[in-house]
């Protein structure tokens, strides 16, 4: 059986940036078979489900997904569930990788080269919420388990080793949250001890936030519970030059889900002006970390770097001289070498 990639454009600019990434894929890895599937708000309006069973099955069968973005209504709609959340749960992608590397654009900070690895299945995001005291008290349960911490920690150290990274910083607030973050810290340190070639250190989340602002170049890889990783990776993305440049990859055991950090950007959809870089770099992450296609991944990353360094860019980076999505993608393609 060949290598299959389930491609879901979704809504809004997903329909522009994902075809751009697929255009690049056809050049660097023509052996990958693209399987197109549907999800999102538009799909919900037409089929009554934002993530049809057929799409879920294709995603599971392929084991690798490139997802654009899905629109969410700003009001509750009966039967509508955000497709990406269901997809992540179904695929059990428990480690979310969000790298920030310096790219040659005026909005980025030089010297930053870090990866936030965020536990993706538990913590305060498990949805155990309720009220007490006649609605005057809101309670959200924070759950940390040994099993989930162990698997995300192991994945982090394996990635560190494979990527030639030298340090993992474990982020927590174990000084206050003794039972939950205390367990995360303990288990992560235990796992880290089995990787003596990688330096392990730890920081309280507030101190990590301070250093993320003051000197992000001190970080190599960060291993965090769900909530802290959500916040710290957005802070890191600001150093990367903006949403149009921020890629992500969620990994499970033998499955991967690549998606740009940004949403479907309805304000600029359909105008051929969206920046496809985040989607293109998400694809590179998938090629590297899921399929081990390092050469193809480096080819893409270098082409993006060369294109931006030569001053070619979309309007979100710099309005003057901005290229359309298609023209920028063609430039990246030309630079693939
Ligand atoms: P959603 O509800 O899907 O998250 P949103 O518009 O609230 O959509 P984003 O899609 O993340 O959130 O967009 C936030 C802002 O960043 C918007 O002004 C959008 O135009 C801009 N933006 C996001 N992604 C890109 C991109 N790839 N290229 C250019 N601008 C972008």
Coordinates of C-alpha atoms and ligand atoms in Angstrom, one line a residue:
X1 CA 0.0 0.0 0.0
X2 CA 1.3 3.5 -0.9
X3 CA 1.5 6.5 1.4
X4 CA -1.8 8.2 1.7
X5 CA -2.6 11.7 3.0
X6 CA -6.2 12.7 3.8
X7 CA -6.5 16.4 2.8
X8 CA -9.4 18.5 4.3
X9 CA -9.5 22.1 3.1
X10 CA -12.5 23.1 5.4
X11 CA -13.8 26.6 5.2
X12 CA -12.6 30.1 4.4
X13 CA -8.9 30.4 3.5
X14 CA -8.5 26.7 4.1
X15 CA -9.6 26.4 0.4
X16 CA -6.7 28.6 -0.7
X17 CA -3.8 27.6 1.6
X18 CA -4.4 23.8 1.5
X19 CA -4.3 23.7 -2.3
X20 CA -1.0 25.7 -2.1
X21 CA 0.5 23.1 0.3
X22 CA -0.7 20.3 -2.0
X23 CA 0.9 22.0 -5.0
X24 CA 4.2 21.9 -3.0
X25 CA 3.6 18.3 -1.9
X26 CA 3.2 17.1 -5.6
X27 CA 6.7 18.4 -6.3
X28 CA 8.6 17.2 -3.3
X29 CA 6.9 13.9 -2.6
X30 CA 4.9 12.8 -5.7
X31 CA 4.6 9.3 -4.3
X32 CA 2.2 10.5 -1.6
X33 CA -1.4 9.8 -2.7
X34 CA -3.8 12.6 -1.8
X35 CA -7.2 11.6 -0.6
X36 CA -9.6 14.5 -0.5
X37 CA -12.3 14.7 2.2
X38 CA -14.8 17.2 3.5
X39 CA -15.4 18.9 6.9
X40 CA -16.4 22.2 8.4
X41 CA -19.4 24.6 8.5
X42 CA -20.1 24.4 4.8
X43 CA -20.2 20.6 4.9
X44 CA -22.5 20.8 7.9
X45 CA -24.9 23.1 6.0
X46 CA -24.9 20.7 3.0
X47 CA -24.8 17.3 4.8
X48 CA -26.0 18.0 8.4
X49 CA -22.6 16.9 9.8
X50 CA -19.4 19.0 10.2
X51 CA -17.4 15.8 10.1
X52 CA -19.2 13.1 8.0
X53 CA -18.5 9.5 8.9
X54 CA -16.9 9.0 5.5
X55 CA -14.3 11.8 6.3
X56 CA -13.6 10.3 9.7
X57 CA -13.0 6.9 8.1
X58 CA -10.7 8.3 5.4
X59 CA -8.7 10.1 8.1
X60 CA -8.4 6.9 10.2
X61 CA -7.5 4.8 7.1
X62 CA -4.8 7.3 5.9
X63 CA -3.4 7.8 9.4
X64 CA -2.1 11.2 8.2
X65 CA -4.2 14.3 7.8
X66 CA -3.6 17.8 6.4
X67 CA -6.4 20.1 7.7
X68 CA -7.1 23.7 6.7
X69 CA -9.6 25.3 9.1
X70 CA -13.2 25.1 9.9
X71 CA -15.6 28.0 10.6
X72 CA -17.6 28.0 13.8
X73 CA -20.8 29.9 14.2
X74 CA -20.7 32.5 17.0
X75 CA -24.1 31.2 18.3
X76 CA -25.0 27.6 19.4
X77 CA -26.2 25.5 16.5
X78 CA -28.0 22.2 17.2
X79 CA -25.9 19.3 16.0
X80 CA -22.8 21.3 15.2
X81 CA -19.5 20.1 16.8
X82 CA -16.1 21.6 15.9
X83 CA -14.6 19.0 13.5
X84 CA -11.0 19.4 14.5
X85 CA -11.6 18.6 18.1
X86 CA -13.5 15.4 17.2
X87 CA -10.8 14.5 14.7
X88 CA -8.0 14.9 17.3
X89 CA -9.9 12.8 19.8
X90 CA -10.7 10.1 17.3
X91 CA -7.1 9.9 16.1
X92 CA -5.7 10.2 19.7
X93 CA -3.1 12.7 18.7
X94 CA -1.8 13.3 22.2
X95 CA 1.3 15.4 21.5
X96 CA 0.9 18.8 19.8
X97 CA 4.1 20.3 18.3
X98 CA 4.4 23.9 17.6
X99 CA 7.8 25.0 16.5
X100 CA 8.9 28.7 16.2
X101 CA 12.0 29.1 14.0
X102 CA 13.4 32.4 12.8
X103 CA 12.1 33.3 9.3
X104 CA 13.5 36.3 7.4
X105 CA 10.6 38.6 7.7
X106 CA 10.5 42.0 9.5
X107 CA 7.9 40.8 12.0
X108 CA 10.0 37.9 13.3
X109 CA 12.7 37.9 16.1
X110 CA 16.1 36.6 15.2
X111 CA 17.7 33.8 17.3
X112 CA 14.5 32.0 18.2
X113 CA 14.4 28.3 17.5
X114 CA 12.2 26.4 19.8
X115 CA 9.4 23.7 19.8
X116 CA 6.6 23.7 22.3
X117 CA 5.2 20.2 22.8
X118 CA 1.9 20.3 24.5
X119 CA -0.1 17.4 26.0
X120 CA -3.2 17.4 23.9
X121 CA -5.8 15.2 25.6
X122 CA -6.3 16.2 29.2
X123 CA -5.6 18.9 31.9
X124 CA -8.3 21.6 32.2
X125 CA -9.6 20.8 28.7
X126 CA -11.3 17.5 29.3
X127 CA -14.7 19.3 29.6
X128 CA -15.5 18.3 33.2
X129 CA -17.2 21.5 34.1
X130 CA -20.1 22.2 36.4
X131 CA -21.6 24.9 38.6
X132 CA -22.5 24.8 42.3
X133 CA -24.0 27.3 44.7
X134 CA -26.9 28.0 42.4
X135 CA -24.6 29.0 39.6
X136 CA -22.5 31.3 41.7
X137 CA -19.6 29.0 41.6
X138 CA -18.0 27.6 38.4
X139 CA -15.8 24.5 38.6
X140 CA -13.6 23.1 35.9
X141 CA -11.6 19.9 36.7
X142 CA -8.0 19.7 35.9
X143 CA -6.9 16.1 35.3
X144 CA -3.4 14.9 34.8
X145 CA -2.7 11.1 34.5
X146 CA 0.5 9.1 34.6
X147 CA -0.4 7.4 31.3
X148 CA -1.0 10.6 29.3
X149 CA 2.1 12.3 30.8
X150 CA 4.3 9.4 30.1
X151 CA 3.4 9.1 26.5
X152 CA 3.7 12.8 25.7
X153 CA 7.1 13.0 27.6
X154 CA 8.4 9.9 25.7
X155 CA 7.3 11.4 22.4
X156 CA 9.1 14.7 23.3
X157 CA 12.4 13.1 24.2
X158 CA 12.3 10.9 21.1
X159 CA 11.6 13.9 18.9
X160 CA 14.4 15.8 20.7
X161 CA 16.8 12.9 19.9
X162 CA 15.7 12.6 16.3
X163 CA 15.9 16.4 15.7
X164 CA 19.3 16.7 17.4
X165 CA 18.0 19.0 20.1
X166 CA 19.9 19.2 23.3
X167 CA 17.5 20.4 26.0
X168 CA 13.9 19.8 27.2
X169 CA 12.4 22.3 29.7
X170 CA 9.5 20.8 31.7
X171 CA 6.9 23.5 32.4
X172 CA 4.5 23.2 35.3
X173 CA 3.1 24.9 38.5
X174 CA 3.9 22.0 40.8
X175 CA 4.7 24.5 43.6
X176 CA 0.9 25.1 44.0
X177 CA -0.9 22.3 42.1
X178 CA 0.8 19.5 44.0
X179 CA -1.4 16.7 42.8
X180 CA -1.9 17.5 39.2
X181 CA 1.2 19.4 38.0
X182 CA 3.1 17.6 40.7
X183 CA 2.4 14.3 39.0
X184 CA 3.2 15.8 35.6
X185 CA 6.6 17.0 36.8
X186 CA 7.4 13.8 38.5
X187 CA 6.5 11.6 35.6
X188 CA 8.2 13.9 33.0
X189 CA 11.4 13.9 35.1
X190 CA 11.3 10.1 35.3
X191 CA 11.0 9.8 31.5
X192 CA 13.7 12.4 31.0
X193 CA 16.1 10.4 33.2
X194 CA 16.0 7.6 30.6
X195 CA 17.5 10.1 28.0
X196 CA 20.8 11.1 29.6
X197 CA 22.0 12.5 26.2
X198 CA 19.3 15.3 26.4
X199 CA 19.6 17.9 29.1
X200 CA 16.4 18.3 31.2
X201 CA 15.5 21.4 33.2
X202 CA 12.2 22.6 34.6
X203 CA 10.5 26.0 35.0
X204 CA 7.4 27.2 36.7
X205 CA 4.9 28.4 34.1
X206 CA 5.0 32.0 35.2
X207 CA 8.8 32.0 35.0
X208 CA 8.6 30.3 31.6
X209 CA 6.2 33.1 30.4
X210 CA 8.6 35.7 31.6
X211 CA 11.5 34.2 29.7
X212 CA 9.4 33.6 26.6
X213 CA 8.9 37.4 26.4
X214 CA 12.4 38.4 27.7
X215 CA 14.7 35.9 25.9
X216 CA 13.0 33.2 23.9
X217 CA 16.4 32.1 22.5
X218 CA 17.1 30.3 25.8
X219 CA 14.5 27.7 25.0
X220 CA 15.1 24.5 22.9
X221 CA 12.1 22.2 23.5
X222 CA 9.4 22.8 26.1
X223 CA 7.2 20.0 27.4
X224 CA 3.9 21.3 28.9
X225 CA 0.5 20.2 30.1
X226 CA -2.4 21.3 27.8
X227 CA -3.3 24.7 29.1
X228 CA 0.2 26.1 29.6
X229 CA 1.2 24.9 26.1
X230 CA -1.8 26.5 24.5
X231 CA -0.7 29.9 26.0
X232 CA 3.1 29.6 25.7
X233 CA 2.9 28.4 22.0
X234 CA 0.8 31.4 21.1
X235 CA 3.4 33.7 22.8
X236 CA 6.2 31.9 20.9
X237 CA 4.2 32.3 17.6
X238 CA 4.4 36.1 18.0
X239 CA 8.2 35.8 17.8
X240 CA 7.8 33.8 14.6
X241 CA 6.4 36.7 12.7
X242 CA 2.6 36.2 12.8
X243 CA -0.2 33.7 12.4
X244 CA 0.3 33.3 8.6
X245 CA 3.7 31.7 9.4
X246 CA 2.9 29.4 12.4
X247 CA 2.6 25.7 11.7
X248 CA 1.6 22.8 13.9
X249 CA 1.6 19.0 14.0
X250 CA -0.3 16.8 16.4
X251 CA 1.1 13.3 16.8
X252 CA -0.3 10.1 18.2
X253 CA 1.0 6.5 17.9
X254 CA 1.4 6.0 14.1
X255 CA -1.0 8.9 13.3
X256 CA -0.4 12.6 12.5
X257 CA -2.6 15.7 11.9
X258 CA -1.0 18.7 10.4
X259 CA -2.7 22.1 10.5
X260 CA -1.8 25.8 10.5
X261 CA -2.3 27.5 13.8
X262 CA -4.6 30.1 12.4
X263 CA -8.3 29.8 11.7
X264 CA -10.4 30.2 8.5
X265 CA -9.9 34.0 8.4
X266 CA -13.3 34.9 6.9
X267 CA -12.3 38.5 6.6
X268 CA -9.8 37.7 3.8
X269 CA -11.3 34.5 2.4
X270 CA -11.8 34.1 -1.3
X271 CA -9.5 37.0 -2.2
X272 CA -6.3 35.0 -3.1
X273 CA -4.3 37.0 -0.5
X274 CA -4.0 34.6 2.4
X275 CA -0.5 33.5 3.5
X276 CA -0.1 29.8 2.7
X277 CA 3.2 29.5 4.6
X278 CA 1.8 28.1 7.9
X279 CA 0.0 25.3 5.9
X280 CA 3.1 24.6 3.8
X281 CA 5.3 24.4 6.9
X282 CA 2.8 22.2 8.6
X283 CA 3.1 19.8 5.7
X284 CA 6.9 19.9 6.1
X285 CA 6.5 18.9 9.8
X286 CA 4.3 16.0 8.8
X287 CA 6.8 14.8 6.2
X288 CA 9.6 15.0 8.7
X289 CA 8.1 13.7 11.9
X290 CA 5.5 11.3 10.7
X291 CA 7.0 9.8 7.5
X292 CA 10.6 10.5 8.1
X293 CA 10.9 12.2 4.7
X294 CA 13.6 14.6 6.0
X295 CA 15.0 15.6 2.6
X296 CA 11.5 16.6 1.3
X297 CA 10.8 18.5 4.6
X298 CA 14.1 20.4 4.4
X299 CA 13.5 21.2 0.7
X300 CA 10.2 22.9 1.7
X301 CA 11.7 24.7 4.7
X302 CA 14.6 26.0 2.7
X303 CA 12.4 27.1 -0.2
X304 CA 10.2 29.1 2.2
X305 CA 13.3 30.7 3.8
X306 CA 14.8 31.6 0.4
X307 CA 11.5 33.0 -0.9
X308 CA 11.0 35.2 2.1
X309 CA 14.7 36.3 2.3
X310 CA 14.4 37.4 -1.4
X311 CA 11.6 39.8 -0.3
X312 CA 8.6 37.8 -1.7
X313 CA 5.7 37.8 0.7
X314 CA 2.0 38.0 1.1
X315 CA 0.1 41.1 2.4
X316 CA 0.0 40.0 6.1
X317 CA 3.8 40.3 6.3
X318 CA 4.1 43.6 4.5
X319 CA 1.6 45.3 2.3
X320 CA 4.0 46.9 -0.1
X321 CA 4.9 44.6 -3.0
X322 CA 2.7 41.8 -1.6
X323 CA 2.1 38.8 -3.8
X324 CA -1.2 36.8 -4.1
X325 CA -1.5 33.4 -2.5
X326 CA -1.0 31.7 -5.8
X327 CA 2.0 33.9 -7.0
X328 CA 3.7 33.4 -3.6
X329 CA 3.2 29.6 -3.8
X330 CA 4.6 29.6 -7.3
X331 CA 7.7 31.4 -6.0
X332 CA 8.1 28.8 -3.2
X333 CA 7.7 26.1 -5.8
X334 CA 10.4 27.7 -8.0
X335 CA 12.8 27.7 -5.0
X336 CA 12.3 24.0 -4.2
X337 CA 15.5 23.2 -6.1
Ligands
LIG1 P1 -11.5 31.4 13.3 O1 -12.8 31.7 13.9 O2 -11.6 30.4 12.3 O3 -10.4 31.2 14.3 P2 -10.6 34.1 13.0 O4 -10.6 35.1 11.9 O5 -11.3 34.5 14.3 O6 -11.2 32.7 12.4 P3 -7.9 33.6 12.4 O7 -8.4 32.9 11.2 O8 -6.9 32.9 13.2 O9 -9.1 33.8 13.4 O10 -7.5 35.0 12.0 C1 -7.1 36.1 12.8 C2 -6.6 37.2 12.0 O11 -5.4 36.9 11.3 C3 -7.6 37.6 10.9 O12 -7.6 39.0 10.7 C4 -7.0 37.0 9.6 O13 -7.3 37.7 8.5 C5 -5.5 36.9 9.9 N1 -4.9 35.7 9.4 C6 -5.0 34.5 9.9 N2 -4.4 33.6 9.1 C7 -3.9 34.3 8.0 C8 -3.2 33.9 6.9 N3 -2.8 32.6 6.6 N4 -2.8 34.9 6.0 C9 -3.1 36.1 6.2 N5 -3.8 36.6 7.3 C10 -4.2 35.6 8.2

